[in-house]
Amino acid sequence: MNAFAKTTLCLAFTAALLSAGTASAYTGSEVHELELSGSVESNPCKVVLPSTLAFGDVNVNSLQLSSATTSADGHTYEIDFTECMADQMAQVSIIGTEDAKDSSILANGTDEGAATNVGVAFWDTTGATEAKLAVNSGVTKSANVGAAEGEGTAGKIILKATLVKPEDKVATAGTIQATAQVQINYL
């Protein structure tokens, strides 16, 4: 056998060994199961707020004018936010039937025996200064409802509601019955 034949035979033998080694490697696939779970929530916070606000008996002569810039003798209405994302900002609006004589206040009902020329005014008392909150068009100051406990009014927007009478109108005694919606705007 000449040298060329020996080299060719050696190369052929090496190629056969190499192809035999690769032919024995596994080719194919495996399938493994993956379970996914969770929930999608529409609100970035959980909100707790009173569904009623009772004024009790208020003397018709002690009603504040609807043009007032502060809420004398207002009833506190706290909106509590929990489980918010850090630094979640929010504002609140009051939606309802505006008084015919002063569109910034919530109208009293018109049932028999209802007090006349009496409405409900709202003030935003979150933070250092009070600001009147007009029905249907006003919003509270932006509040960081996602702030950590102990940081000011963290997790709260605080309103005051006060029975008022429109400017230049004489209020008459009777019942108070009004309905509104509290709209929360996340920023």
mmCIF file of C-alpha atoms in Angstrom:
data_model
loop_
_atom_site.group_PDB
_atom_site.id
_atom_site.type_symbol
_atom_site.label_atom_id
_atom_site.label_comp_id
_atom_site.label_asym_id
_atom_site.label_seq_id
_atom_site.Cartn_x
_atom_site.Cartn_y
_atom_site.Cartn_z
ATOM 1 C CA MET A 1 0.000 0.000 0.000
ATOM 2 C CA ASN A 2 1.437 3.276 -1.000
ATOM 3 C CA ALA A 3 1.540 6.383 1.232
ATOM 4 C CA PHE A 4 -1.265 8.085 -0.641
ATOM 5 C CA ALA A 5 -3.599 5.137 -0.087
ATOM 6 C CA LYS A 6 -2.651 4.931 3.589
ATOM 7 C CA THR A 7 -3.393 8.629 4.083
ATOM 8 C CA THR A 8 -6.706 8.361 2.260
ATOM 9 C CA LEU A 9 -7.683 5.290 4.321
ATOM 10 C CA CYS A 10 -6.717 7.059 7.543
ATOM 11 C CA LEU A 11 -8.752 10.148 6.618
ATOM 12 C CA ALA A 12 -11.766 8.014 5.682
ATOM 13 C CA PHE A 13 -11.523 6.142 8.993
ATOM 14 C CA THR A 14 -11.311 9.446 10.960
ATOM 15 C CA ALA A 15 -14.304 10.884 9.093
ATOM 16 C CA ALA A 16 -16.315 7.750 9.876
ATOM 17 C CA LEU A 17 -15.464 8.026 13.564
ATOM 18 C CA LEU A 18 -16.422 11.704 13.671
ATOM 19 C CA SER A 19 -19.729 11.177 11.888
ATOM 20 C CA ALA A 20 -20.544 8.264 14.168
ATOM 21 C CA GLY A 21 -20.028 10.530 17.205
ATOM 22 C CA THR A 22 -22.367 13.217 15.890
ATOM 23 C CA ALA A 23 -24.954 10.727 14.724
ATOM 24 C CA SER A 24 -25.428 9.523 18.276
ATOM 25 C CA ALA A 25 -26.250 13.058 19.667
ATOM 26 C CA TYR A 26 -29.975 13.551 20.519
ATOM 27 C CA THR A 27 -32.036 15.822 18.316
ATOM 28 C CA GLY A 28 -35.632 16.706 19.141
ATOM 29 C CA SER A 29 -37.538 18.793 21.685
ATOM 30 C CA GLU A 30 -39.229 18.637 25.076
ATOM 31 C CA VAL A 31 -42.359 20.488 26.208
ATOM 32 C CA HIS A 32 -42.743 21.762 29.777
ATOM 33 C CA GLU A 33 -45.893 23.362 31.207
ATOM 34 C CA LEU A 34 -45.871 26.927 32.544
ATOM 35 C CA GLU A 35 -48.752 28.265 34.679
ATOM 36 C CA LEU A 36 -49.348 32.015 34.805
ATOM 37 C CA SER A 37 -51.606 33.779 37.302
ATOM 38 C CA GLY A 38 -52.392 37.189 38.756
ATOM 39 C CA SER A 39 -55.001 39.883 38.393
ATOM 40 C CA VAL A 40 -55.470 43.141 36.569
ATOM 41 C CA GLU A 41 -56.996 45.914 38.642
ATOM 42 C CA SER A 42 -58.558 49.051 37.281
ATOM 43 C CA ASN A 43 -57.841 51.329 40.244
ATOM 44 C CA PRO A 44 -54.354 52.105 41.506
ATOM 45 C CA CYS A 45 -55.652 52.359 45.103
ATOM 46 C CA LYS A 46 -58.317 50.958 47.365
ATOM 47 C CA VAL A 47 -60.653 53.740 48.465
ATOM 48 C CA VAL A 48 -62.799 53.959 51.579
ATOM 49 C CA LEU A 49 -65.263 56.828 51.914
ATOM 50 C CA PRO A 50 -68.507 57.406 53.772
ATOM 51 C CA SER A 51 -71.675 56.871 51.736
ATOM 52 C CA THR A 52 -73.710 59.292 53.876
ATOM 53 C CA LEU A 53 -73.167 62.606 55.590
ATOM 54 C CA ALA A 54 -75.740 63.713 58.165
ATOM 55 C CA PHE A 55 -75.922 67.385 59.091
ATOM 56 C CA GLY A 56 -78.366 66.900 61.939
ATOM 57 C CA ASP A 57 -80.462 69.886 63.018
ATOM 58 C CA VAL A 58 -79.043 73.203 61.837
ATOM 59 C CA ASN A 59 -80.652 76.528 62.731
ATOM 60 C CA VAL A 60 -81.763 78.375 59.593
ATOM 61 C CA ASN A 61 -80.305 81.607 61.020
ATOM 62 C CA SER A 62 -76.832 80.100 61.319
ATOM 63 C CA LEU A 63 -76.478 79.155 57.642
ATOM 64 C CA GLN A 64 -73.342 80.435 56.000
ATOM 65 C CA LEU A 65 -73.542 82.360 52.706
ATOM 66 C CA SER A 66 -72.586 80.313 49.650
ATOM 67 C CA SER A 67 -70.083 83.023 48.675
ATOM 68 C CA ALA A 68 -68.003 82.382 51.825
ATOM 69 C CA THR A 69 -64.343 81.562 51.277
ATOM 70 C CA THR A 70 -63.968 79.241 54.285
ATOM 71 C CA SER A 71 -66.122 76.487 55.733
ATOM 72 C CA ALA A 72 -67.352 77.644 59.120
ATOM 73 C CA ASP A 73 -68.885 74.714 61.005
ATOM 74 C CA GLY A 74 -68.303 72.311 58.116
ATOM 75 C CA HIS A 75 -68.691 68.559 58.481
ATOM 76 C CA THR A 76 -65.473 66.687 57.721
ATOM 77 C CA TYR A 77 -65.638 64.156 54.886
ATOM 78 C CA GLU A 78 -62.470 62.031 54.654
ATOM 79 C CA ILE A 79 -61.594 59.895 51.667
ATOM 80 C CA ASP A 80 -59.026 57.271 52.660
ATOM 81 C CA PHE A 81 -56.704 55.670 50.108
ATOM 82 C CA THR A 82 -54.805 52.449 50.866
ATOM 83 C CA GLU A 83 -52.596 50.055 48.930
ATOM 84 C CA CYS A 84 -51.590 52.787 46.478
ATOM 85 C CA MET A 85 -48.494 52.772 44.362
ATOM 86 C CA ALA A 86 -45.764 54.998 45.804
ATOM 87 C CA ASP A 87 -46.302 58.669 45.014
ATOM 88 C CA GLN A 88 -49.749 58.072 43.457
ATOM 89 C CA MET A 89 -51.415 61.447 42.963
ATOM 90 C CA ALA A 90 -55.190 61.994 42.997
ATOM 91 C CA GLN A 91 -57.846 64.700 42.912
ATOM 92 C CA VAL A 92 -61.533 64.604 43.822
ATOM 93 C CA SER A 93 -64.565 66.215 42.177
ATOM 94 C CA ILE A 94 -68.162 66.399 43.422
ATOM 95 C CA ILE A 95 -70.750 65.637 40.748
ATOM 96 C CA GLY A 96 -74.434 66.427 41.305
ATOM 97 C CA THR A 97 -77.357 68.735 40.672
ATOM 98 C CA GLU A 98 -76.288 72.343 40.916
ATOM 99 C CA ASP A 99 -78.415 74.808 42.858
ATOM 100 C CA ALA A 100 -80.484 77.027 40.517
ATOM 101 C CA LYS A 101 -79.390 80.196 42.341
ATOM 102 C CA ASP A 102 -75.709 79.316 42.844
ATOM 103 C CA SER A 103 -74.207 76.751 40.483
ATOM 104 C CA SER A 104 -71.170 76.210 42.714
ATOM 105 C CA ILE A 105 -73.241 74.421 45.399
ATOM 106 C CA LEU A 106 -75.193 71.174 45.465
ATOM 107 C CA ALA A 107 -78.951 71.689 45.293
ATOM 108 C CA ASN A 108 -81.265 70.545 48.064
ATOM 109 C CA GLY A 109 -84.114 68.241 47.118
ATOM 110 C CA THR A 110 -87.500 69.679 46.215
ATOM 111 C CA ASP A 111 -89.737 67.206 48.038
ATOM 112 C CA GLU A 112 -92.610 68.539 50.110
ATOM 113 C CA GLY A 113 -91.190 69.955 53.320
ATOM 114 C CA ALA A 114 -87.709 70.589 51.872
ATOM 115 C CA ALA A 115 -85.773 73.610 53.097
ATOM 116 C CA THR A 116 -85.693 76.293 50.407
ATOM 117 C CA ASN A 117 -82.754 78.462 49.379
ATOM 118 C CA VAL A 118 -80.425 75.983 51.066
ATOM 119 C CA GLY A 119 -77.654 73.975 49.407
ATOM 120 C CA VAL A 120 -74.442 72.161 50.255
ATOM 121 C CA ALA A 121 -71.033 73.725 49.649
ATOM 122 C CA PHE A 122 -67.793 71.731 49.654
ATOM 123 C CA TRP A 123 -64.287 72.833 50.569
ATOM 124 C CA ASP A 124 -61.004 71.076 49.968
ATOM 125 C CA THR A 125 -59.187 71.125 53.299
ATOM 126 C CA THR A 126 -56.297 68.880 52.263
ATOM 127 C CA GLY A 127 -53.094 70.765 52.992
ATOM 128 C CA ALA A 128 -52.534 74.100 54.663
ATOM 129 C CA THR A 129 -55.286 76.204 53.063
ATOM 130 C CA GLU A 130 -58.990 75.702 52.353
ATOM 131 C CA ALA A 131 -60.368 76.130 48.849
ATOM 132 C CA LYS A 132 -64.010 76.068 47.773
ATOM 133 C CA LEU A 133 -64.813 73.102 45.542
ATOM 134 C CA ALA A 134 -67.489 73.972 42.975
ATOM 135 C CA VAL A 135 -69.965 71.194 42.148
ATOM 136 C CA ASN A 136 -69.403 69.652 38.687
ATOM 137 C CA SER A 137 -66.457 71.866 37.763
ATOM 138 C CA GLY A 138 -64.057 72.015 40.689
ATOM 139 C CA VAL A 139 -61.272 69.619 41.631
ATOM 140 C CA THR A 140 -59.305 69.341 44.829
ATOM 141 C CA LYS A 141 -55.646 70.158 45.026
ATOM 142 C CA SER A 142 -53.522 67.234 43.850
ATOM 143 C CA ALA A 143 -52.716 65.023 46.822
ATOM 144 C CA ASN A 144 -50.040 62.377 47.132
ATOM 145 C CA VAL A 145 -52.307 59.552 48.289
ATOM 146 C CA GLY A 146 -49.467 57.064 47.879
ATOM 147 C CA ALA A 147 -47.169 58.855 50.343
ATOM 148 C CA ALA A 148 -45.804 56.891 53.265
ATOM 149 C CA GLU A 149 -47.582 57.004 56.628
ATOM 150 C CA GLY A 150 -46.568 59.997 58.678
ATOM 151 C CA GLU A 151 -46.045 62.270 55.661
ATOM 152 C CA GLY A 152 -48.670 64.984 56.236
ATOM 153 C CA THR A 153 -52.135 63.783 55.226
ATOM 154 C CA ALA A 154 -50.747 60.673 53.527
ATOM 155 C CA GLY A 155 -53.427 58.499 52.025
ATOM 156 C CA LYS A 156 -56.252 61.051 52.480
ATOM 157 C CA ILE A 157 -58.171 63.758 50.731
ATOM 158 C CA ILE A 158 -60.211 65.751 53.241
ATOM 159 C CA LEU A 159 -63.286 67.772 52.347
ATOM 160 C CA LYS A 160 -65.710 69.788 54.436
ATOM 161 C CA ALA A 161 -69.389 70.035 53.597
ATOM 162 C CA THR A 162 -71.452 72.942 54.886
ATOM 163 C CA LEU A 163 -75.104 73.902 54.574
ATOM 164 C CA VAL A 164 -75.252 77.314 52.919
ATOM 165 C CA LYS A 165 -77.747 79.766 51.477
ATOM 166 C CA PRO A 166 -77.262 81.651 48.218
ATOM 167 C CA GLU A 167 -76.456 85.341 48.416
ATOM 168 C CA ASP A 168 -79.535 87.650 48.770
ATOM 169 C CA LYS A 169 -81.954 84.759 49.409
ATOM 170 C CA VAL A 170 -83.974 83.986 52.523
ATOM 171 C CA ALA A 171 -83.626 80.374 53.615
ATOM 172 C CA THR A 172 -86.640 78.566 55.038
ATOM 173 C CA ALA A 173 -86.587 75.672 57.457
ATOM 174 C CA GLY A 174 -87.229 72.146 56.211
ATOM 175 C CA THR A 175 -85.521 68.875 55.358
ATOM 176 C CA ILE A 176 -82.196 68.457 53.612
ATOM 177 C CA GLN A 177 -81.971 65.703 51.009
ATOM 178 C CA ALA A 178 -79.250 65.847 48.355
ATOM 179 C CA THR A 179 -77.339 63.260 46.367
ATOM 180 C CA ALA A 180 -73.905 63.547 44.796
ATOM 181 C CA GLN A 181 -71.179 61.389 43.332
ATOM 182 C CA VAL A 182 -67.558 61.548 44.404
ATOM 183 C CA GLN A 183 -65.292 61.272 41.370
ATOM 184 C CA ILE A 184 -61.656 60.322 41.968
ATOM 185 C CA ASN A 185 -59.186 61.380 39.299
ATOM 186 C CA TYR A 186 -55.817 59.570 39.385
ATOM 187 C CA LEU A 187 -52.905 61.577 38.014
#
